Tab-separated table of C-alpha atoms in Angstrom:
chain	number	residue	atom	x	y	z
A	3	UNK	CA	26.740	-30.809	9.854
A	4	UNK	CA	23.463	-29.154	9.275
A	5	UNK	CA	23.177	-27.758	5.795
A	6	UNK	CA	21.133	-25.005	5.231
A	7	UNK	CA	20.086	-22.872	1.446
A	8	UNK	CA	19.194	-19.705	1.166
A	9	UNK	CA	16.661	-18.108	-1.641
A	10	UNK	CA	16.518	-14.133	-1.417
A	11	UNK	CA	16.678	-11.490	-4.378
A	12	UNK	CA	17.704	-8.944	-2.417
A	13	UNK	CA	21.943	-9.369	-2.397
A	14	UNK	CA	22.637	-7.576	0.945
A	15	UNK	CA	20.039	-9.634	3.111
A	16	UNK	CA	21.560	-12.824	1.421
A	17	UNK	CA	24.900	-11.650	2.201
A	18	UNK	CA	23.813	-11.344	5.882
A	19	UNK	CA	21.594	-14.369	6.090
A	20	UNK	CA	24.927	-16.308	4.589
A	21	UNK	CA	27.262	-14.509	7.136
A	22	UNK	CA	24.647	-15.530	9.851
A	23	UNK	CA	24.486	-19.063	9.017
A	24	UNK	CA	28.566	-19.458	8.709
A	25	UNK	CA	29.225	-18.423	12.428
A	26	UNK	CA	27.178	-21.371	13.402
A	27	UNK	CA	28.670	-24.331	14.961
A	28	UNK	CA	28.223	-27.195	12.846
A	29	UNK	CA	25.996	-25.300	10.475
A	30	UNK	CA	27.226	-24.438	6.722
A	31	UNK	CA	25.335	-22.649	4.038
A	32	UNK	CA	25.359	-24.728	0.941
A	33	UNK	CA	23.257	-22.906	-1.241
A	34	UNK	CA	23.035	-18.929	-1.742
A	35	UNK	CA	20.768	-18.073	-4.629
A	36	UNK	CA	19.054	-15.449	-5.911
A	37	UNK	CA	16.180	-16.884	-8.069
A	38	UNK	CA	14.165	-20.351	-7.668
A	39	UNK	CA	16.014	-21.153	-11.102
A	40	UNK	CA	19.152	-20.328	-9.515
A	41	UNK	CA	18.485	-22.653	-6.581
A	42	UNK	CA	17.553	-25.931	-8.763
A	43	UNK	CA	20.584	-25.191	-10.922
A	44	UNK	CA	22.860	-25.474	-7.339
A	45	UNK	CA	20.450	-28.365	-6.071
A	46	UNK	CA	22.780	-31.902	-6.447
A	47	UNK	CA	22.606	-34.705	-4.108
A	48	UNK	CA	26.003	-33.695	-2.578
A	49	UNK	CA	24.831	-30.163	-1.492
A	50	UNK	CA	21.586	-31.291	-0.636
A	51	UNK	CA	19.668	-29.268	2.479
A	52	UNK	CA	18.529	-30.085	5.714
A	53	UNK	CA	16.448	-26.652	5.505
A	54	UNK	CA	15.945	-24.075	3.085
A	55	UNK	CA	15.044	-20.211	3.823
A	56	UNK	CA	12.950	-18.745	1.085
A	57	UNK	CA	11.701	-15.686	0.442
A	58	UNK	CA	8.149	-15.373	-0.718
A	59	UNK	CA	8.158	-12.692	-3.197
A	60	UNK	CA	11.446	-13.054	-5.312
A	61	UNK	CA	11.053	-10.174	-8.238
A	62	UNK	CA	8.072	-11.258	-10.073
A	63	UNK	CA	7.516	-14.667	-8.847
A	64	UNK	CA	5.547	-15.920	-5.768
A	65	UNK	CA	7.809	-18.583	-4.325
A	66	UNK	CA	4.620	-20.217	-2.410
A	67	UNK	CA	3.522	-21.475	-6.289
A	68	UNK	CA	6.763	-24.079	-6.523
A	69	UNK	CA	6.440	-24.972	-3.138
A	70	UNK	CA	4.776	-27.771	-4.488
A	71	UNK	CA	7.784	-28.903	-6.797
A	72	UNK	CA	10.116	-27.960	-4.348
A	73	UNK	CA	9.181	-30.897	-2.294
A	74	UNK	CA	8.903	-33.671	-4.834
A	75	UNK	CA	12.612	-32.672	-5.969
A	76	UNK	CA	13.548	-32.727	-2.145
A	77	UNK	CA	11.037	-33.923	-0.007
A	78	UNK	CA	12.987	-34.597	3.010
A	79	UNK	CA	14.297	-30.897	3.354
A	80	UNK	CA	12.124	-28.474	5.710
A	81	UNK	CA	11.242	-25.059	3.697
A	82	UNK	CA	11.122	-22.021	6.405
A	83	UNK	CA	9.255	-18.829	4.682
A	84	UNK	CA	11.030	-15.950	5.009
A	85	UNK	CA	9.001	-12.531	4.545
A	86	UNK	CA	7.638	-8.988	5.484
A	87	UNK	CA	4.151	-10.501	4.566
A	88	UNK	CA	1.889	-10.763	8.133
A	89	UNK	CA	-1.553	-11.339	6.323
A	90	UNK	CA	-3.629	-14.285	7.158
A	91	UNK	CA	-3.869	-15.311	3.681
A	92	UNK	CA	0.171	-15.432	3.519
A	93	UNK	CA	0.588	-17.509	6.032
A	94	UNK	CA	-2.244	-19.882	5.428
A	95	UNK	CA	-1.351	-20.155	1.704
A	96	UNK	CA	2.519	-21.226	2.357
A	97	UNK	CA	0.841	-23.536	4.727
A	98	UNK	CA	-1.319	-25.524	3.226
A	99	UNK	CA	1.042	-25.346	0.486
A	100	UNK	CA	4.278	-27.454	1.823
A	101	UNK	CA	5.897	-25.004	4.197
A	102	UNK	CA	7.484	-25.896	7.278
A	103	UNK	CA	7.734	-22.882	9.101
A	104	UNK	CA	6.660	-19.177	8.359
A	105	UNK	CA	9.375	-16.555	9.717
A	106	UNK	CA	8.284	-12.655	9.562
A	107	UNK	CA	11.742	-10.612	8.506
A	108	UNK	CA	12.482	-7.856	10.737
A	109	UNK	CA	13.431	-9.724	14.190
A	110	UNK	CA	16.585	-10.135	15.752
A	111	UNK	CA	18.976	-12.600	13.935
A	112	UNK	CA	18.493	-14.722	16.942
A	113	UNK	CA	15.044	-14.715	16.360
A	114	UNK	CA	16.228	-15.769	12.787
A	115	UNK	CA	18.564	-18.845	14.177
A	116	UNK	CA	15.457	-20.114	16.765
A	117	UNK	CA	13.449	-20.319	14.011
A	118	UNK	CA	15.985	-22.794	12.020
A	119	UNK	CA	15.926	-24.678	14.917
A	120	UNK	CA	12.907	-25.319	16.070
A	121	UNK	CA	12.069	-26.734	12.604
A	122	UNK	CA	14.715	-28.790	12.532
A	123	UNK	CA	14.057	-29.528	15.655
A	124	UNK	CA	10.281	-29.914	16.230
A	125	UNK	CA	9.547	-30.433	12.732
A	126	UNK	CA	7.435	-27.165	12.357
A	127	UNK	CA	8.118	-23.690	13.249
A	128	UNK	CA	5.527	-20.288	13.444
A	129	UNK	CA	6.392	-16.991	14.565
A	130	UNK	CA	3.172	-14.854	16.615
A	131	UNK	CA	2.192	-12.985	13.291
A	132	UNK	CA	1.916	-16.669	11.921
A	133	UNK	CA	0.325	-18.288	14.542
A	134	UNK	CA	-2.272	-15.672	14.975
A	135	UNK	CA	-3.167	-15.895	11.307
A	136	UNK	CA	-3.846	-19.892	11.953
A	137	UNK	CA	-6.224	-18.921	14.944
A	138	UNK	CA	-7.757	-16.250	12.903
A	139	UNK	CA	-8.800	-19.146	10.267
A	140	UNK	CA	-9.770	-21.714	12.874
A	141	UNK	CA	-12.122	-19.204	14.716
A	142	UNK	CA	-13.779	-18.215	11.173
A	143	UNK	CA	-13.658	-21.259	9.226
A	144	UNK	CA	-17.139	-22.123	10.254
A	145	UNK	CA	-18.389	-18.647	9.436
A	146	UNK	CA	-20.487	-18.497	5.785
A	147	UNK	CA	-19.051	-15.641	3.610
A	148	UNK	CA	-15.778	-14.701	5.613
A	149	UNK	CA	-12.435	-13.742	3.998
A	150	UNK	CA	-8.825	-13.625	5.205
A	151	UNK	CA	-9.267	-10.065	4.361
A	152	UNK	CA	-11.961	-9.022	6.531
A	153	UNK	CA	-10.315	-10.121	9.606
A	154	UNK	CA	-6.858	-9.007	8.500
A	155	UNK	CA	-7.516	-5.660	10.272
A	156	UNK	CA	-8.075	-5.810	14.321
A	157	UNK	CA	-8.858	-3.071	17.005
A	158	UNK	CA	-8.061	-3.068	20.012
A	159	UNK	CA	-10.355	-2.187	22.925
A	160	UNK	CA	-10.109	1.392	22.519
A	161	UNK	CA	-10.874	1.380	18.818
A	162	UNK	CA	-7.112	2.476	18.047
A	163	UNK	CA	-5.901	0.735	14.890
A	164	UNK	CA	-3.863	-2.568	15.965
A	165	UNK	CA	0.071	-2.369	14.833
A	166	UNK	CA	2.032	-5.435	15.226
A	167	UNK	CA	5.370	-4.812	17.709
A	168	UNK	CA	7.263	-4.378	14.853
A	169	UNK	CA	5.036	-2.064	12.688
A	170	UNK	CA	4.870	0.583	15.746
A	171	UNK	CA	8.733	0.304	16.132
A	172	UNK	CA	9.110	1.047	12.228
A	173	UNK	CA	6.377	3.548	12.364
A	174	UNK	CA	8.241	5.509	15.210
A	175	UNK	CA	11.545	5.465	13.687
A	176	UNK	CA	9.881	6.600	10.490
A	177	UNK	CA	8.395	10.103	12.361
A	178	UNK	CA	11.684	10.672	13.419
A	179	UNK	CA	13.036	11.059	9.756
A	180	UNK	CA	15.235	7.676	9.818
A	181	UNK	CA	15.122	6.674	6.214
A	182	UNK	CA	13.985	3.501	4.938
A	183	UNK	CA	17.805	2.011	4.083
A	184	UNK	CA	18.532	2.874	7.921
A	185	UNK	CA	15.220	1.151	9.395
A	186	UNK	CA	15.901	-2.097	6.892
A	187	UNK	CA	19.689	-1.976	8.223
A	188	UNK	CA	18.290	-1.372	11.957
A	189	UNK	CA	15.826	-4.518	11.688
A	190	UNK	CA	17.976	-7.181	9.342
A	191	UNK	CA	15.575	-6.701	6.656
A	192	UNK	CA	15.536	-5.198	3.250
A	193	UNK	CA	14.325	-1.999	2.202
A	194	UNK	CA	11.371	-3.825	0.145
A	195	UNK	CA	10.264	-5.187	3.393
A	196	UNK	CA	10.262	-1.894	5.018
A	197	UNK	CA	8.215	-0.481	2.308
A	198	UNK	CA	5.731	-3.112	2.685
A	199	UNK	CA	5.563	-2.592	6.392
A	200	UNK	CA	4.786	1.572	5.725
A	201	UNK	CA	2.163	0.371	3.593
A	202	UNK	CA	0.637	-1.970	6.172
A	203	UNK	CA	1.087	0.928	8.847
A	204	UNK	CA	-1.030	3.773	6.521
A	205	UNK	CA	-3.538	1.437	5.418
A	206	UNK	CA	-4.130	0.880	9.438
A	207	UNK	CA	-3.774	4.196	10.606
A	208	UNK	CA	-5.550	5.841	7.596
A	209	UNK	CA	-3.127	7.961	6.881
A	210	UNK	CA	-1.056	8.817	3.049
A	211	UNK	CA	1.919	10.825	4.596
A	212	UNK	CA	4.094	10.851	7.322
A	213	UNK	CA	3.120	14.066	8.529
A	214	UNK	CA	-0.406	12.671	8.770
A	215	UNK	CA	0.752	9.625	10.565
A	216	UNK	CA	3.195	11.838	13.249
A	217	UNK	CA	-0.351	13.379	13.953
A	218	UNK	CA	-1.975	10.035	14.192
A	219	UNK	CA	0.574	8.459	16.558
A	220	UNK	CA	0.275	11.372	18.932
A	221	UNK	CA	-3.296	10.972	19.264
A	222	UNK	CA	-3.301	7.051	19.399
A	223	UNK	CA	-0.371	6.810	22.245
A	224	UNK	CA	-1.862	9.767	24.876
Protein backbone atom coordinates (compact mmCIF):
# COMPACT_ATOMS: atom_id res chain seq x y z
CA UNK A 1 0.00 0.00 0.00
CA UNK A 2 1.56 3.23 -0.99
CA UNK A 3 0.69 6.00 1.40
CA UNK A 4 0.61 9.28 0.24
CA UNK A 5 -0.12 13.12 2.40
CA UNK A 6 -1.35 15.90 1.10
CA UNK A 7 -0.50 19.74 2.27
CA UNK A 8 -2.78 22.40 0.37
CA UNK A 9 -4.71 25.52 1.89
CA UNK A 10 -6.93 25.73 -0.65
CA UNK A 11 -10.03 23.06 0.54
CA UNK A 12 -11.44 22.28 -2.96
CA UNK A 13 -7.98 21.30 -4.62
CA UNK A 14 -7.37 19.10 -1.44
CA UNK A 15 -10.68 17.66 -1.80
CA UNK A 16 -9.74 16.70 -5.41
CA UNK A 17 -6.14 15.80 -4.86
CA UNK A 18 -7.71 13.35 -1.93
CA UNK A 19 -10.47 12.04 -4.34
CA UNK A 20 -7.59 11.50 -6.92
CA UNK A 21 -5.38 9.60 -4.75
CA UNK A 22 -8.40 7.20 -3.32
CA UNK A 23 -9.29 5.75 -6.85
CA UNK A 24 -5.81 4.43 -6.96
CA UNK A 25 -5.09 0.85 -6.71
CA UNK A 26 -3.15 0.18 -3.77
CA UNK A 27 -2.70 3.84 -3.04
CA UNK A 28 -4.46 5.54 0.18
CA UNK A 29 -4.23 9.09 1.32
CA UNK A 30 -3.21 9.16 4.90
CA UNK A 31 -2.80 12.62 5.54
CA UNK A 32 -5.07 15.67 4.25
CA UNK A 33 -3.99 18.90 5.86
CA UNK A 34 -4.31 22.25 5.47
CA UNK A 35 -1.31 23.92 7.26
CA UNK A 36 2.41 22.51 7.87
CA UNK A 37 1.19 22.58 11.66
CA UNK A 38 -1.68 20.63 10.69
CA UNK A 39 0.46 18.02 8.94
CA UNK A 40 3.03 17.37 11.99
CA UNK A 41 0.03 17.21 14.31
CA UNK A 42 -1.36 14.03 11.85
CA UNK A 43 2.39 12.81 11.37
CA UNK A 44 2.66 9.30 13.75
CA UNK A 45 4.66 6.38 12.84
CA UNK A 46 1.46 4.43 11.90
CA UNK A 47 0.33 6.95 9.18
CA UNK A 48 3.64 7.59 8.12
CA UNK A 49 4.16 8.53 4.08
CA UNK A 50 5.78 7.06 1.32
CA UNK A 51 5.34 10.65 -0.45
CA UNK A 52 4.01 13.83 0.46
CA UNK A 53 2.44 16.60 -2.02
CA UNK A 54 3.02 20.07 -0.75
CA UNK A 55 2.11 23.15 -1.78
CA UNK A 56 4.66 25.90 -1.76
CA UNK A 57 2.85 28.90 -0.72
CA UNK A 58 0.32 27.83 2.09
CA UNK A 59 -1.32 31.41 3.34
CA UNK A 60 1.57 33.22 4.67
CA UNK A 61 4.16 30.64 4.90
CA UNK A 62 6.70 29.41 2.25
CA UNK A 63 6.62 25.65 2.66
CA UNK A 64 10.27 25.41 0.89
CA UNK A 65 11.63 27.03 4.55
CA UNK A 66 10.62 23.58 6.63
CA UNK A 67 11.65 21.53 3.97
CA UNK A 68 14.57 21.21 5.92
CA UNK A 69 12.71 19.87 9.15
CA UNK A 70 10.46 18.03 7.18
CA UNK A 71 13.12 15.58 6.39
CA UNK A 72 14.85 15.08 9.70
CA UNK A 73 11.22 14.23 11.18
CA UNK A 74 10.78 11.83 8.09
CA UNK A 75 13.64 11.40 6.11
CA UNK A 76 12.72 8.41 4.23
CA UNK A 77 9.46 10.01 2.69
CA UNK A 78 9.88 11.73 -0.91
CA UNK A 79 8.38 15.50 -0.80
CA UNK A 80 6.82 16.32 -4.47
CA UNK A 81 6.25 20.35 -4.76
CA UNK A 82 3.12 21.15 -5.83
CA UNK A 83 2.63 24.82 -7.35
CA UNK A 84 1.63 27.53 -9.99
CA UNK A 85 5.25 28.89 -9.40
CA UNK A 86 7.45 28.27 -12.96
CA UNK A 87 10.40 30.67 -11.97
CA UNK A 88 13.89 29.44 -11.97
CA UNK A 89 14.45 30.54 -8.56
CA UNK A 90 11.31 28.28 -7.38
CA UNK A 91 12.42 25.44 -8.61
CA UNK A 92 16.06 25.71 -7.77
CA UNK A 93 15.25 26.81 -4.18
CA UNK A 94 12.88 23.61 -3.36
CA UNK A 95 15.77 21.85 -4.87
CA UNK A 96 18.58 22.43 -3.25
CA UNK A 97 16.41 22.55 -0.36
CA UNK A 98 15.22 18.67 0.15
CA UNK A 99 12.62 18.29 -2.56
CA UNK A 100 12.11 15.32 -4.50
CA UNK A 101 10.22 16.34 -7.29
CA UNK A 102 8.77 19.80 -8.46
CA UNK A 103 5.13 19.41 -10.09
CA UNK A 104 3.62 22.73 -11.86
CA UNK A 105 -0.43 22.68 -10.95
CA UNK A 106 -2.53 23.06 -13.88
CA UNK A 107 -1.91 19.61 -15.88
CA UNK A 108 -4.05 16.82 -16.31
CA UNK A 109 -4.58 14.69 -13.10
CA UNK A 110 -2.70 12.08 -14.96
CA UNK A 111 -0.02 14.29 -15.29
CA UNK A 112 -0.57 14.63 -11.44
CA UNK A 113 -0.46 10.58 -10.79
CA UNK A 114 2.95 10.22 -13.28
CA UNK A 115 4.48 12.52 -11.27
CA UNK A 116 3.83 10.39 -7.88
CA UNK A 117 5.22 7.76 -9.63
CA UNK A 118 8.08 8.46 -11.11
CA UNK A 119 9.36 9.63 -7.69
CA UNK A 120 8.50 6.80 -6.12
CA UNK A 121 9.69 5.17 -8.70
CA UNK A 122 12.95 6.74 -9.96
CA UNK A 123 13.60 8.48 -6.86
CA UNK A 124 13.28 12.05 -8.42
CA UNK A 125 10.69 13.59 -10.49
CA UNK A 126 10.70 17.24 -12.72
CA UNK A 127 8.10 18.45 -14.87
CA UNK A 128 9.50 20.71 -18.35
CA UNK A 129 8.91 24.12 -16.46
CA UNK A 130 11.27 22.44 -13.78
CA UNK A 131 13.69 20.97 -15.78
CA UNK A 132 14.20 23.99 -17.89
CA UNK A 133 14.78 26.10 -14.81
CA UNK A 134 17.79 23.46 -13.86
CA UNK A 135 19.29 24.01 -17.46
CA UNK A 136 18.75 27.65 -17.17
CA UNK A 137 21.15 27.54 -13.91
CA UNK A 138 23.65 25.10 -15.34
CA UNK A 139 24.13 27.22 -18.58
CA UNK A 140 24.59 30.52 -16.30
CA UNK A 141 26.20 29.33 -13.29
CA UNK A 142 29.56 30.20 -14.68
CA UNK A 143 28.39 33.64 -15.72
CA UNK A 144 29.71 36.67 -13.10
CA UNK A 145 26.69 38.84 -12.05
CA UNK A 146 23.66 36.68 -13.40
CA UNK A 147 20.32 36.24 -11.58
CA UNK A 148 17.47 33.72 -11.80
CA UNK A 149 15.61 36.78 -12.67
CA UNK A 150 17.26 37.95 -15.66
CA UNK A 151 16.84 34.81 -17.49
CA UNK A 152 13.34 34.16 -16.15
CA UNK A 153 11.96 35.94 -19.26
CA UNK A 154 12.78 34.21 -22.87
CA UNK A 155 11.93 35.21 -26.56
CA UNK A 156 11.51 33.32 -29.00
CA UNK A 157 13.00 33.80 -32.47
CA UNK A 158 10.61 36.28 -33.56
CA UNK A 159 10.96 38.48 -30.50
CA UNK A 160 7.26 37.49 -29.38
CA UNK A 161 7.14 37.15 -25.59
CA UNK A 162 7.59 33.26 -24.65
CA UNK A 163 4.28 31.74 -22.78
CA UNK A 164 4.60 28.38 -21.36
CA UNK A 165 1.75 25.75 -22.98
CA UNK A 166 -0.21 26.35 -20.21
CA UNK A 167 0.00 30.20 -19.83
CA UNK A 168 -1.25 30.62 -23.65
CA UNK A 169 -4.12 28.08 -22.93
CA UNK A 170 -5.14 30.25 -19.74
CA UNK A 171 -4.48 33.40 -21.57
CA UNK A 172 -6.95 32.32 -24.43
CA UNK A 173 -9.65 31.18 -22.28
CA UNK A 174 -9.24 34.41 -20.36
CA UNK A 175 -10.05 36.71 -23.83
CA UNK A 176 -12.93 34.75 -24.19
CA UNK A 177 -14.49 36.02 -20.83
CA UNK A 178 -14.18 32.47 -18.92
CA UNK A 179 -13.74 33.59 -15.38
CA UNK A 180 -11.00 32.69 -13.21
CA UNK A 181 -13.19 29.96 -10.91
CA UNK A 182 -14.02 28.29 -14.45
CA UNK A 183 -10.25 28.27 -15.82
CA UNK A 184 -9.00 26.89 -12.10
CA UNK A 185 -11.98 24.22 -12.39
CA UNK A 186 -10.97 23.62 -16.25
CA UNK A 187 -7.14 23.00 -15.30
CA UNK A 188 -7.39 21.12 -11.60
CA UNK A 189 -5.97 24.08 -10.04
CA UNK A 190 -7.08 26.75 -7.70
CA UNK A 191 -8.13 30.09 -8.43
CA UNK A 192 -4.83 31.50 -6.58
CA UNK A 193 -2.90 29.63 -9.12
CA UNK A 194 -4.78 31.08 -11.92
CA UNK A 195 -4.20 34.48 -10.64
CA UNK A 196 -0.61 33.91 -10.47
CA UNK A 197 -0.53 32.58 -13.97
CA UNK A 198 -2.49 36.14 -15.33
CA UNK A 199 0.17 37.82 -13.60
CA UNK A 200 2.98 35.85 -15.24
CA UNK A 201 1.05 36.28 -18.69
CA UNK A 202 0.85 40.50 -18.36
CA UNK A 203 4.17 40.85 -17.03
CA UNK A 204 5.26 38.88 -20.45
CA UNK A 205 3.05 40.36 -22.78
CA UNK A 206 3.25 43.91 -21.27
CA UNK A 207 0.00 44.33 -20.94
CA UNK A 208 -2.43 45.59 -17.45
CA UNK A 209 -5.89 44.55 -18.92
CA UNK A 210 -7.44 42.04 -20.79
CA UNK A 211 -8.53 44.18 -23.43
CA UNK A 212 -4.88 45.09 -23.91
CA UNK A 213 -3.82 41.52 -23.92
CA UNK A 214 -6.91 40.36 -26.60
CA UNK A 215 -4.99 43.05 -28.73
CA UNK A 216 -1.66 41.58 -27.93
CA UNK A 217 -2.56 37.95 -28.71
CA UNK A 218 -3.92 38.95 -32.09
CA UNK A 219 -0.82 40.52 -33.08
CA UNK A 220 1.57 37.80 -31.55
CA UNK A 221 -0.41 34.64 -33.22
CA UNK A 222 -0.84 36.21 -37.13
Amino acid sequence: MTKIAVVDDDPVLLARMVSLIGMQENWRCVIQAGSLGEFFEKTNPESSPDVLLLDIQLKEINSLQHLDKIKKILPSMKIVIMTGYTQDKYVLDALTGGADGYFVKGGKPADVLAAIRNTLSEGAYLGSSAARAVVNHLRSSGQENSSFEDIAVLQDDTGAPTLSPREWEVAKLLVNGLSYKTIAAQFFISINTVRHHVKTIYRKMGVTTKAQLQKKLRIVTR
